[in-house]
Coordinates of C-alpha atoms in Angstrom, one line a residue:
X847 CA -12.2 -16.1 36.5
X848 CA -15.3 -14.7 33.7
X849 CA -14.6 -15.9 30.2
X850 CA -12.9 -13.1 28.3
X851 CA -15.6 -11.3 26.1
X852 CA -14.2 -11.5 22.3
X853 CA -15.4 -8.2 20.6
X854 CA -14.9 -7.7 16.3
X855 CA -11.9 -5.6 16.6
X856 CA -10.4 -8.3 18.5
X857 CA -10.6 -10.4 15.7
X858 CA -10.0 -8.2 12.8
X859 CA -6.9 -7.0 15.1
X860 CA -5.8 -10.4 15.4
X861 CA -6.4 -11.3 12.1
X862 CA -4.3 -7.9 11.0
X863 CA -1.4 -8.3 13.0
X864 CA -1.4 -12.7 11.4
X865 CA -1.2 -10.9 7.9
X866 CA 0.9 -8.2 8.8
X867 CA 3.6 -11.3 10.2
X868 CA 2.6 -14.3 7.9
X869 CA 0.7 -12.6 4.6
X870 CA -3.3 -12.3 3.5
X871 CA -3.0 -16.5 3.3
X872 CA -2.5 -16.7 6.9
X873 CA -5.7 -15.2 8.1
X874 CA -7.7 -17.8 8.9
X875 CA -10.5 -19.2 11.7
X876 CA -8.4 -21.2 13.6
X877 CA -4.7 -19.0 13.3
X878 CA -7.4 -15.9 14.8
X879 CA -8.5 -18.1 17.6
X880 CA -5.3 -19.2 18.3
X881 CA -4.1 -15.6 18.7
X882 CA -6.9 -14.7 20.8
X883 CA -6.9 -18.0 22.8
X884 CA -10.0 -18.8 21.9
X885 CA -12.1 -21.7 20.4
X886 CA -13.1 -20.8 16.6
X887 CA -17.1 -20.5 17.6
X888 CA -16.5 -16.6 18.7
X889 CA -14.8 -16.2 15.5
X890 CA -17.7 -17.6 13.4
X891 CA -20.0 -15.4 15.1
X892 CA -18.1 -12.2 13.7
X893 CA -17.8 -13.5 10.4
X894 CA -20.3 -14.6 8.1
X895 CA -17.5 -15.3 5.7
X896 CA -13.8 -15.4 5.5
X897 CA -13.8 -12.8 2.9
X898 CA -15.9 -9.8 4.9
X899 CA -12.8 -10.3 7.1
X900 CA -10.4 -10.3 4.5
X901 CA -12.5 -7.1 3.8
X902 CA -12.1 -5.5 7.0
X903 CA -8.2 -6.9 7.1
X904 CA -7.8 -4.8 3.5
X905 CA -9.5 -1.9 5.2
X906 CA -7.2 -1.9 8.1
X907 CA -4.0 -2.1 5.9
X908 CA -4.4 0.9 4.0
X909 CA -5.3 2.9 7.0
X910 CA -1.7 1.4 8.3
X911 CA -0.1 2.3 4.9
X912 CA -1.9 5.8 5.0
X913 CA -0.5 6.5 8.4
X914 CA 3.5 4.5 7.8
X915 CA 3.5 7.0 4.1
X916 CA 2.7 10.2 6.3
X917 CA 5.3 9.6 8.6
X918 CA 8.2 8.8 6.2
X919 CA 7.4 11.7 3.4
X920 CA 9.7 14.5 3.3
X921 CA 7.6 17.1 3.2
X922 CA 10.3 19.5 1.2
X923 CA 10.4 16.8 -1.8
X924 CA 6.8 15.6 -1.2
X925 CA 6.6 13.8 -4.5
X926 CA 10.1 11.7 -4.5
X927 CA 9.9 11.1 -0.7
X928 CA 6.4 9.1 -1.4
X929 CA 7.7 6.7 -3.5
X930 CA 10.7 6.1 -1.2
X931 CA 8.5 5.6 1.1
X932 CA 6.4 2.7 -0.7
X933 CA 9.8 1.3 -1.1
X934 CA 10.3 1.6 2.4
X935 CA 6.9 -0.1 2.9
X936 CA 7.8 -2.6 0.8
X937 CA 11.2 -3.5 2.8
X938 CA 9.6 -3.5 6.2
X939 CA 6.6 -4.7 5.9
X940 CA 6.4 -6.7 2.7
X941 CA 3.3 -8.9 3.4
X942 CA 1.4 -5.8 4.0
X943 CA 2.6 -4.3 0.8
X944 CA 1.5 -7.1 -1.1
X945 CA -1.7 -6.9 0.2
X946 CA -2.2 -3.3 -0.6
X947 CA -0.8 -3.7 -4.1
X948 CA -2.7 -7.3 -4.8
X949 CA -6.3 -7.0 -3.0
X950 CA -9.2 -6.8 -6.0
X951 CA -9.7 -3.4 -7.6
X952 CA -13.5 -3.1 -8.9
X953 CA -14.1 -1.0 -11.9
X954 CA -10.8 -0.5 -13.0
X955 CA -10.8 -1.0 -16.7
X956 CA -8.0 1.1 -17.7
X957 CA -4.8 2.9 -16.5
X958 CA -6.8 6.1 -15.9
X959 CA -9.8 4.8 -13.6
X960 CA -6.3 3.0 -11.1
X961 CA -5.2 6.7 -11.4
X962 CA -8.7 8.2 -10.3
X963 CA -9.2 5.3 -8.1
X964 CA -5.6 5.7 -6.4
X965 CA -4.0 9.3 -6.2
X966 CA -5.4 12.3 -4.6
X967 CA -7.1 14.4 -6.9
X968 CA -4.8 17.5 -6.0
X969 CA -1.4 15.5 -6.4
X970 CA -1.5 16.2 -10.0
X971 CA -2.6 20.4 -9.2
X972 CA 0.6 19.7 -6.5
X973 CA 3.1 18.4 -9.1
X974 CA 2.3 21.0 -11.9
X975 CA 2.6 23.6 -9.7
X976 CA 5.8 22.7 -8.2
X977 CA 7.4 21.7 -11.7
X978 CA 5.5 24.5 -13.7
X979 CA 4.2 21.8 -16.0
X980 CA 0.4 21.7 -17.1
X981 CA -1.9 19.6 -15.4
X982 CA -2.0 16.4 -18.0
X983 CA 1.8 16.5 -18.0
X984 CA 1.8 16.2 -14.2
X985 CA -1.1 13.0 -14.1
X986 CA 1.3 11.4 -16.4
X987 CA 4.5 11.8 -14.5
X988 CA 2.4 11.3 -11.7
X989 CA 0.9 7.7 -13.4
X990 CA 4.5 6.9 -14.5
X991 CA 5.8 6.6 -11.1
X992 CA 3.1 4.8 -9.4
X993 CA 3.0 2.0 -12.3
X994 CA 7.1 1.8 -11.6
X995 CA 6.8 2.2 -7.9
X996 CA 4.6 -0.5 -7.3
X997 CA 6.3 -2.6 -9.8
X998 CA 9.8 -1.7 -8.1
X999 CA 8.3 -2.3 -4.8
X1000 CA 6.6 -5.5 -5.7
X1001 CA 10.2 -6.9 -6.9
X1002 CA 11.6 -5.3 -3.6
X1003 CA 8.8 -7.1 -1.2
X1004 CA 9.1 -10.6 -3.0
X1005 CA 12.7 -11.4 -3.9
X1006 CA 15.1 -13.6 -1.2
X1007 CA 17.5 -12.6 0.2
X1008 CA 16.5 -9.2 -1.7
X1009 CA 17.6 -6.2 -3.5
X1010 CA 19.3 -3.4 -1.4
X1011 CA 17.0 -0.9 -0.8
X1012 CA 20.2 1.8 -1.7
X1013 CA 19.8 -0.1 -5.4
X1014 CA 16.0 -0.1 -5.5
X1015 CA 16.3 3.7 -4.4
X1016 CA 18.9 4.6 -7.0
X1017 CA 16.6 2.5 -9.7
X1018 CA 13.2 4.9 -8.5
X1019 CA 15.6 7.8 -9.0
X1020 CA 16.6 6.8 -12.3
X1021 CA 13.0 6.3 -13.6
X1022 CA 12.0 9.6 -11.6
X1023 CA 14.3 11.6 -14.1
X1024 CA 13.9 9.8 -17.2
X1025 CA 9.5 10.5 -16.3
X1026 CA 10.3 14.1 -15.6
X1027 CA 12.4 14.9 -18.7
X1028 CA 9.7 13.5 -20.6
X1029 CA 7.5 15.4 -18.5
X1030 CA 9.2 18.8 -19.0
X1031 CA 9.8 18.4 -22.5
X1032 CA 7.6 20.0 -25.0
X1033 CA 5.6 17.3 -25.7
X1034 CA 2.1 16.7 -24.4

């Protein structure tokens, strides 16, 4: 029988799903070859260092997360159904999560860059126009709820034998209105 050809995406599959079970901590040389059921050498031989996977892992995660958020949004209440949907992230695949929320952010030296370097440009153009409130009013409500969703969903995705998910939803909802009040009130 030929000796089973190991190929990158093997390993940074391998080292995905190891995260996706066990957490970011997990992914190391020997846990991949064990996966694969291989010796560790055809893993050295895809990566330099531990960290350009890790890299690749990260990358693989928020096309997961991009793909898990599109399939669970509402698309009638676009803007509340994200955030439930983090939530739901968080409660299903919490190792994942954590790795989205925690993995290294470069040039990020204020609340506004994580907006920039986080939210679609046109959710803010989205929420003014479906709340008929101005464009900064909008990046704020829109800022508030990610800083308290991924807070709430951190919480969520680390506490034993955890928070319902109906509490963490009625929580988001609460925060949701209190941001949008502000939001719609006549200060800017």
């Amino acid at each position: 029988m030929p000796k089973q050809r190991i190929t990158k995406d093997m390993v940074v599959n391998a080292a995905f799903e190891i995260a996706k079970k066990s957490g970011m901590e997990q992914v190391m040389v020997k846990n991949i070859a064990d996966k694969i059921g291989c010796s560790v050498q055809p893993i050295y031989s895809y990566c330099n260092n531990l960290e350009g996977l890790r890299q690749d892992v990260t990358l693989q995660v928020n096309r997961f997360i991009q793909d898990f958020i599109a399939a669970h949004i509402d698309k009638n209440d676009l803007f509340r159904s994200t955030g439930k949907a983090y939530i739901q992230l968080a409660k299903e695949e919490p190792h994942l999560f954590r790795i989205f929320i925690l993995h290294q952010r470069r040039g990020v030296s204020s609340l506004n860059d994580l907006y920039h370097a986080e939210a679609n440009p046109h959710t803010a153009e989205f929420i003014a126009n479906a709340l008929q409130i101005s464009i900064p009013k909008a990046k704020q409500l829109h800022l508030n709820m990610l800083i308290y969703t991924i807070g709430i969903g951190t919480i969520f995705s680390v506490t034993t034998p955890g928070i319902s998910a109906d509490e963490i939803y009625t929580q988001q909802e609460s925060a949701y209105e209190a941001f949008l009040k502000q939001a719609l009130s006549g200060k800017e």
